[in-house]
């Protein structure tokens, strides 16, 4: 087995960004890398109020309520690395934003703890008829028509006001009652 190569020029063809200035990576040196690592290591030794102060200096606002010490340290370490090595590019940032936007639309239409992927099919028997709903990134499809929410579909099927996620068995309460009926 060959010993690992510690030559920085070996990164040139590995696909990993180079740590040397002018070699395709961010303009840093090994001294800069060591400095960032030292700053990150120091975060662990700081008190929580000191970490909150560092957060305020970086973000010009206080950290989110309920953020644990561990997450605070991780977020600050990430911020230090982004400042030294560069952050996510605009193209990737736009792509991530579009993906999270599409997921949020479907997630908020159902249960906050449940995310339905586009392409998922929901099936429900109601009064002897099988109803099939196809999940899209921007809503739901039932019998060839597009709906923004499952509740609208459930109300159309039952002709009464009812919760769509509960009707299709997507809520904790619906799953619990289904489990209780199965156990009888």
Short mmCIF file of C-alpha atoms in Angstrom, two decimals:
data_model
loop_
_atom_site.label_atom_id
_atom_site.label_comp_id
_atom_site.label_asym_id
_atom_site.label_seq_id
_atom_site.Cartn_x
_atom_site.Cartn_y
_atom_site.Cartn_z
CA UNK A 1 0.00 0.00 0.00
CA UNK A 2 1.33 3.41 -0.95
CA UNK A 3 1.77 6.11 1.69
CA UNK A 4 -0.56 9.12 1.32
CA UNK A 5 0.70 11.95 -0.82
CA UNK A 6 1.10 15.24 1.03
CA UNK A 7 2.26 17.21 -1.98
CA UNK A 8 -0.17 20.13 -2.59
CA UNK A 9 0.30 19.83 -6.34
CA UNK A 10 -1.28 16.35 -6.11
CA UNK A 11 -4.66 18.03 -5.62
CA UNK A 12 -4.39 19.59 -9.05
CA UNK A 13 -5.97 16.61 -10.82
CA UNK A 14 -7.93 15.10 -7.94
CA UNK A 15 -11.00 17.30 -8.38
CA UNK A 16 -10.53 18.86 -4.95
CA UNK A 17 -9.90 22.61 -4.78
CA UNK A 18 -6.29 23.57 -4.35
CA UNK A 19 -5.24 25.29 -1.15
CA UNK A 20 -2.48 27.20 -2.91
CA UNK A 21 -3.13 30.70 -4.27
CA UNK A 22 -3.62 30.89 -8.00
CA UNK A 23 -4.17 27.13 -8.46
CA UNK A 24 -7.93 27.09 -9.06
CA UNK A 25 -8.96 27.32 -5.42
CA UNK A 26 -9.60 30.22 -3.11
CA UNK A 27 -6.64 32.49 -2.42
CA UNK A 28 -5.40 30.91 0.82
CA UNK A 29 -2.18 29.42 2.08
CA UNK A 30 -1.37 26.74 4.59
CA UNK A 31 -0.78 29.46 7.18
CA UNK A 32 -4.32 30.75 6.53
CA UNK A 33 -5.73 27.23 6.87
CA UNK A 34 -3.93 26.77 10.18
CA UNK A 35 -5.25 30.12 11.39
CA UNK A 36 -8.86 29.22 10.54
CA UNK A 37 -8.47 25.83 12.24
CA UNK A 38 -7.05 27.58 15.31
CA UNK A 39 -10.01 30.00 15.43
CA UNK A 40 -12.48 27.13 15.12
CA UNK A 41 -10.73 25.19 17.89
CA UNK A 42 -10.94 28.28 20.12
CA UNK A 43 -14.72 28.39 19.71
CA UNK A 44 -15.08 25.22 21.76
CA UNK A 45 -13.25 26.82 24.71
CA UNK A 46 -15.42 29.94 24.74
CA UNK A 47 -18.39 30.40 27.03
CA UNK A 48 -21.90 30.49 25.57
CA UNK A 49 -22.29 34.27 26.18
CA UNK A 50 -18.98 34.83 24.35
CA UNK A 51 -20.22 32.70 21.44
CA UNK A 52 -23.42 34.76 21.30
CA UNK A 53 -21.30 37.92 21.21
CA UNK A 54 -19.27 36.53 18.29
CA UNK A 55 -22.56 35.71 16.53
CA UNK A 56 -23.74 39.30 17.02
CA UNK A 57 -20.46 40.63 15.61
CA UNK A 58 -20.73 38.43 12.51
CA UNK A 59 -24.47 38.71 11.82
CA UNK A 60 -25.34 42.06 13.42
CA UNK A 61 -28.20 40.35 15.28
CA UNK A 62 -28.56 37.85 18.09
CA UNK A 63 -28.56 34.09 17.44
CA UNK A 64 -31.94 32.36 16.99
CA UNK A 65 -33.72 31.44 20.22
CA UNK A 66 -33.30 27.84 21.24
CA UNK A 67 -30.09 27.37 19.26
CA UNK A 68 -27.98 24.89 21.21
CA UNK A 69 -24.36 25.58 22.07
CA UNK A 70 -23.24 22.82 19.69
CA UNK A 71 -25.17 24.31 16.75
CA UNK A 72 -23.94 27.78 17.63
CA UNK A 73 -20.32 26.56 17.46
CA UNK A 74 -20.97 24.75 14.18
CA UNK A 75 -22.64 27.77 12.60
CA UNK A 76 -19.81 30.07 13.67
CA UNK A 77 -17.21 27.60 12.36
CA UNK A 78 -19.02 27.48 9.04
CA UNK A 79 -19.09 31.28 8.90
CA UNK A 80 -15.35 31.46 9.58
CA UNK A 81 -14.67 28.94 6.82
CA UNK A 82 -16.90 30.79 4.35
CA UNK A 83 -15.13 34.08 5.07
CA UNK A 84 -11.71 32.47 4.54
CA UNK A 85 -12.35 30.04 1.68
CA UNK A 86 -15.41 31.54 0.00
CA UNK A 87 -19.01 30.49 0.24
CA UNK A 88 -21.48 28.77 -2.01
CA UNK A 89 -21.62 30.13 -5.57
CA UNK A 90 -24.65 32.07 -6.83
CA UNK A 91 -25.74 29.32 -9.24
CA UNK A 92 -25.80 26.68 -6.50
CA UNK A 93 -27.50 29.11 -4.09
CA UNK A 94 -30.28 29.76 -6.66
CA UNK A 95 -30.69 26.03 -7.31
CA UNK A 96 -30.95 25.24 -3.59
CA UNK A 97 -33.44 28.09 -3.15
CA UNK A 98 -35.63 26.76 -5.95
CA UNK A 99 -35.52 23.23 -4.51
CA UNK A 100 -36.43 24.35 -0.99
CA UNK A 101 -39.20 26.58 -2.33
CA UNK A 102 -40.79 23.67 -4.20
CA UNK A 103 -40.52 21.39 -1.17
CA UNK A 104 -42.00 23.97 1.19
CA UNK A 105 -45.09 24.41 -0.98
CA UNK A 106 -45.93 20.73 -0.77
CA UNK A 107 -44.88 20.39 2.89
CA UNK A 108 -47.06 23.27 4.11
CA UNK A 109 -50.04 21.90 2.22
CA UNK A 110 -49.85 18.73 4.32
CA UNK A 111 -48.44 18.13 7.81
CA UNK A 112 -45.43 20.29 8.83
CA UNK A 113 -43.57 17.15 9.91
CA UNK A 114 -44.32 15.32 6.67
CA UNK A 115 -42.87 16.14 3.27
CA UNK A 116 -44.41 14.48 0.23
CA UNK A 117 -42.12 14.14 -2.75
CA UNK A 118 -43.39 15.08 -6.17
CA UNK A 119 -44.61 11.94 -7.92
CA UNK A 120 -46.04 10.35 -4.76
CA UNK A 121 -49.47 8.78 -5.23
CA UNK A 122 -52.06 8.86 -2.45
CA UNK A 123 -54.91 6.34 -2.60
CA UNK A 124 -58.14 6.43 -0.54
CA UNK A 125 -61.27 4.30 -0.67
CA UNK A 126 -64.47 6.27 -0.09
CA UNK A 127 -67.95 4.76 -0.36
CA UNK A 128 -66.86 2.01 -2.73
CA UNK A 129 -64.86 4.28 -5.03
CA UNK A 130 -61.05 4.45 -5.15
CA UNK A 131 -59.67 8.00 -5.27
CA UNK A 132 -56.10 8.57 -6.45
CA UNK A 133 -54.17 11.80 -5.90
CA UNK A 134 -50.82 12.57 -7.54
CA UNK A 135 -48.47 14.92 -5.67
CA UNK A 136 -46.82 17.67 -7.75
CA UNK A 137 -44.26 20.27 -6.64
CA UNK A 138 -46.92 22.98 -6.84
CA UNK A 139 -49.97 21.08 -5.56
CA UNK A 140 -52.01 17.95 -6.20
CA UNK A 141 -53.84 16.32 -9.11
CA UNK A 142 -57.12 14.44 -8.73
CA UNK A 143 -59.21 13.16 -11.65
CA UNK A 144 -57.29 15.35 -14.09
CA UNK A 145 -57.82 18.58 -12.13
CA UNK A 146 -55.14 20.54 -10.28
CA UNK A 147 -55.68 21.51 -6.61
CA UNK A 148 -53.57 23.61 -4.26
CA UNK A 149 -54.48 21.56 -1.18
CA UNK A 150 -55.55 18.09 -0.13
CA UNK A 151 -58.41 19.63 1.84
CA UNK A 152 -60.03 20.91 -1.35
CA UNK A 153 -59.85 17.38 -2.79
CA UNK A 154 -61.21 15.78 0.39
CA UNK A 155 -64.10 18.26 0.49
CA UNK A 156 -64.92 17.51 -3.15
CA UNK A 157 -64.90 13.76 -2.49
CA UNK A 158 -66.90 13.82 0.77
CA UNK A 159 -69.06 16.87 -0.07
CA UNK A 160 -68.41 18.05 3.49
CA UNK A 161 -65.77 20.12 5.24
CA UNK A 162 -62.91 17.87 6.41
CA UNK A 163 -59.15 17.88 6.74
CA UNK A 164 -57.42 16.65 3.59
CA UNK A 165 -54.28 15.34 5.31
CA UNK A 166 -56.43 13.50 7.86
CA UNK A 167 -58.74 12.14 5.14
CA UNK A 168 -55.74 10.66 3.32
CA UNK A 169 -54.18 9.35 6.58
CA UNK A 170 -51.20 11.70 6.65
CA UNK A 171 -51.55 13.10 10.18
CA UNK A 172 -50.45 11.54 13.46
CA UNK A 173 -54.04 11.56 14.68
CA UNK A 174 -55.27 9.67 11.60
CA UNK A 175 -52.45 7.12 11.87
CA UNK A 176 -53.13 6.61 15.59
CA UNK A 177 -56.85 6.00 15.05
CA UNK A 178 -56.11 3.65 12.12
CA UNK A 179 -53.70 1.71 14.35
CA UNK A 180 -56.30 1.50 17.13
CA UNK A 181 -58.93 0.16 14.70
CA UNK A 182 -56.48 -2.44 13.38
CA UNK A 183 -55.72 -3.61 16.93
CA UNK A 184 -59.38 -4.34 17.77
#
